[in-house]
C-alpha positions as CSV (number, residue, x, y, z in Angstrom):
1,X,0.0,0.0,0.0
2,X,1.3,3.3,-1.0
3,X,1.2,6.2,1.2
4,X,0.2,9.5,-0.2
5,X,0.6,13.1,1.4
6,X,-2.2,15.2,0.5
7,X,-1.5,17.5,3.1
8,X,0.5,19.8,1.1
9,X,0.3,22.9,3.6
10,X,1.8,20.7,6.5
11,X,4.4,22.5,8.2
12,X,5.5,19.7,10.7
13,X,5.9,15.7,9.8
14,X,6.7,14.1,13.8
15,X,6.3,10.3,13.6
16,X,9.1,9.4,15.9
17,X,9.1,6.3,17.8
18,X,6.0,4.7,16.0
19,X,7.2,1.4,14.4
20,X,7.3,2.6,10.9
21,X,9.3,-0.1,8.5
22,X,8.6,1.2,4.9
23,X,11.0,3.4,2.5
24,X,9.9,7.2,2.8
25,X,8.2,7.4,-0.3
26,X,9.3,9.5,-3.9
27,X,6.4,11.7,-3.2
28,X,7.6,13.0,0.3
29,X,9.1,15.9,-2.0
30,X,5.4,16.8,-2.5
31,X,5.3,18.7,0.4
32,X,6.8,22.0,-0.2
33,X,6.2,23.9,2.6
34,X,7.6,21.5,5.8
35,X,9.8,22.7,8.0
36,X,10.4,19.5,10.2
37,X,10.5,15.6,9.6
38,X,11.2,14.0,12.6
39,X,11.5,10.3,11.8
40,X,13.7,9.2,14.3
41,X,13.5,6.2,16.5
42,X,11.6,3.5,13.6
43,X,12.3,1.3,11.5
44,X,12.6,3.1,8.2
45,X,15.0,1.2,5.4
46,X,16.3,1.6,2.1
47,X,17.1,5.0,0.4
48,X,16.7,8.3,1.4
49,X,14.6,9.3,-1.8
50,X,16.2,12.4,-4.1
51,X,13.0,14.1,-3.6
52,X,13.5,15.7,-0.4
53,X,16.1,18.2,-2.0
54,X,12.8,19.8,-3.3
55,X,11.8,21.0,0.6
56,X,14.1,23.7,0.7
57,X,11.9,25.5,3.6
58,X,12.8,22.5,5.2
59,X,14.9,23.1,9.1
60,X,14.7,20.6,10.8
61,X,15.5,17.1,9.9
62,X,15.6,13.9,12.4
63,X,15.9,10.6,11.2
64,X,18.5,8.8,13.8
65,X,17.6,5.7,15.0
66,X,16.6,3.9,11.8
67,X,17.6,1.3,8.6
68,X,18.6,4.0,6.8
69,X,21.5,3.2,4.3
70,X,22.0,6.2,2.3
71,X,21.1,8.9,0.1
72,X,20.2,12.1,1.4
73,X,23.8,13.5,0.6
74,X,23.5,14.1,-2.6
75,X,20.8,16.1,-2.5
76,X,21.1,18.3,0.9
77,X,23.0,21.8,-0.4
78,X,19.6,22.1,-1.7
79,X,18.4,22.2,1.5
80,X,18.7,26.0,2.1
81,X,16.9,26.3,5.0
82,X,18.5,23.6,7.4
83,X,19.7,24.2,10.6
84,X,19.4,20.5,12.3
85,X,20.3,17.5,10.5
86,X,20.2,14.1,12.6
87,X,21.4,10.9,11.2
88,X,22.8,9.0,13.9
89,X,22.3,5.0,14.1
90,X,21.4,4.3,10.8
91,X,23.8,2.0,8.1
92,X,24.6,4.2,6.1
93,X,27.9,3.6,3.5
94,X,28.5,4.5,0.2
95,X,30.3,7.5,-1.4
96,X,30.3,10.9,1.1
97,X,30.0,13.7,-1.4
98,X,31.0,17.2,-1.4
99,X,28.7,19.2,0.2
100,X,28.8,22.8,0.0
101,X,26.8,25.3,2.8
102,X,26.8,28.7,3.6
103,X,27.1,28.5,7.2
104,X,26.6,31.8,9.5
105,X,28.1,32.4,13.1
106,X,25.3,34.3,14.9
């Protein structure tokens, strides 16, 4: 069964600690106006998909704790808006790519 996010005006995505054992789906990138996906603490495998380099109002990302093996690197300098990126015990390997941020001191 697919999931589908029709809630395209959602601002805040928080499904930690709920069992969850699918891929995050293609269509995730669908929602252009989030700001958080916290994720953390399930059971969420395969592939980070390329689509969430479209949320680009996107601040705060948590998926630690997870089956997670890669992606998200190639598409995160599109991520303008980040300030919090969790990844922690996950599996992830591959190739680490450049990744280029403006960063600000405040």
């Amino acid at each position: 069964m697919a999931i589908k996010f029709l809630a395209l005006n959602l601002q805040l995505l928080d499904l930690r600690s709920n069992s969850i054992s699918r891929e995050i789906p293609e269509n995730i990138g669908n929602l252009r106006n989030i700001q958080g996906l916290l994720l953390s603490g399930n059971q969420i495998e395969g592939v980070i998909p390329k689509s969430i380099g479209k949320l680009s109002k996107m601040s705060d990302v948590d998926l630690s704790v997870n089956r997670i093996v890669r992606g998200l690197l190639e598409t995160i300098g599109n991520l303008t808006a980040l300030q919090n990126l969790e990844l922690s015990d996950n599996q992830i390997n591959g190739k680490i790519y450049q990744i280029q941020l403006e960063i600000s001191f405040r």
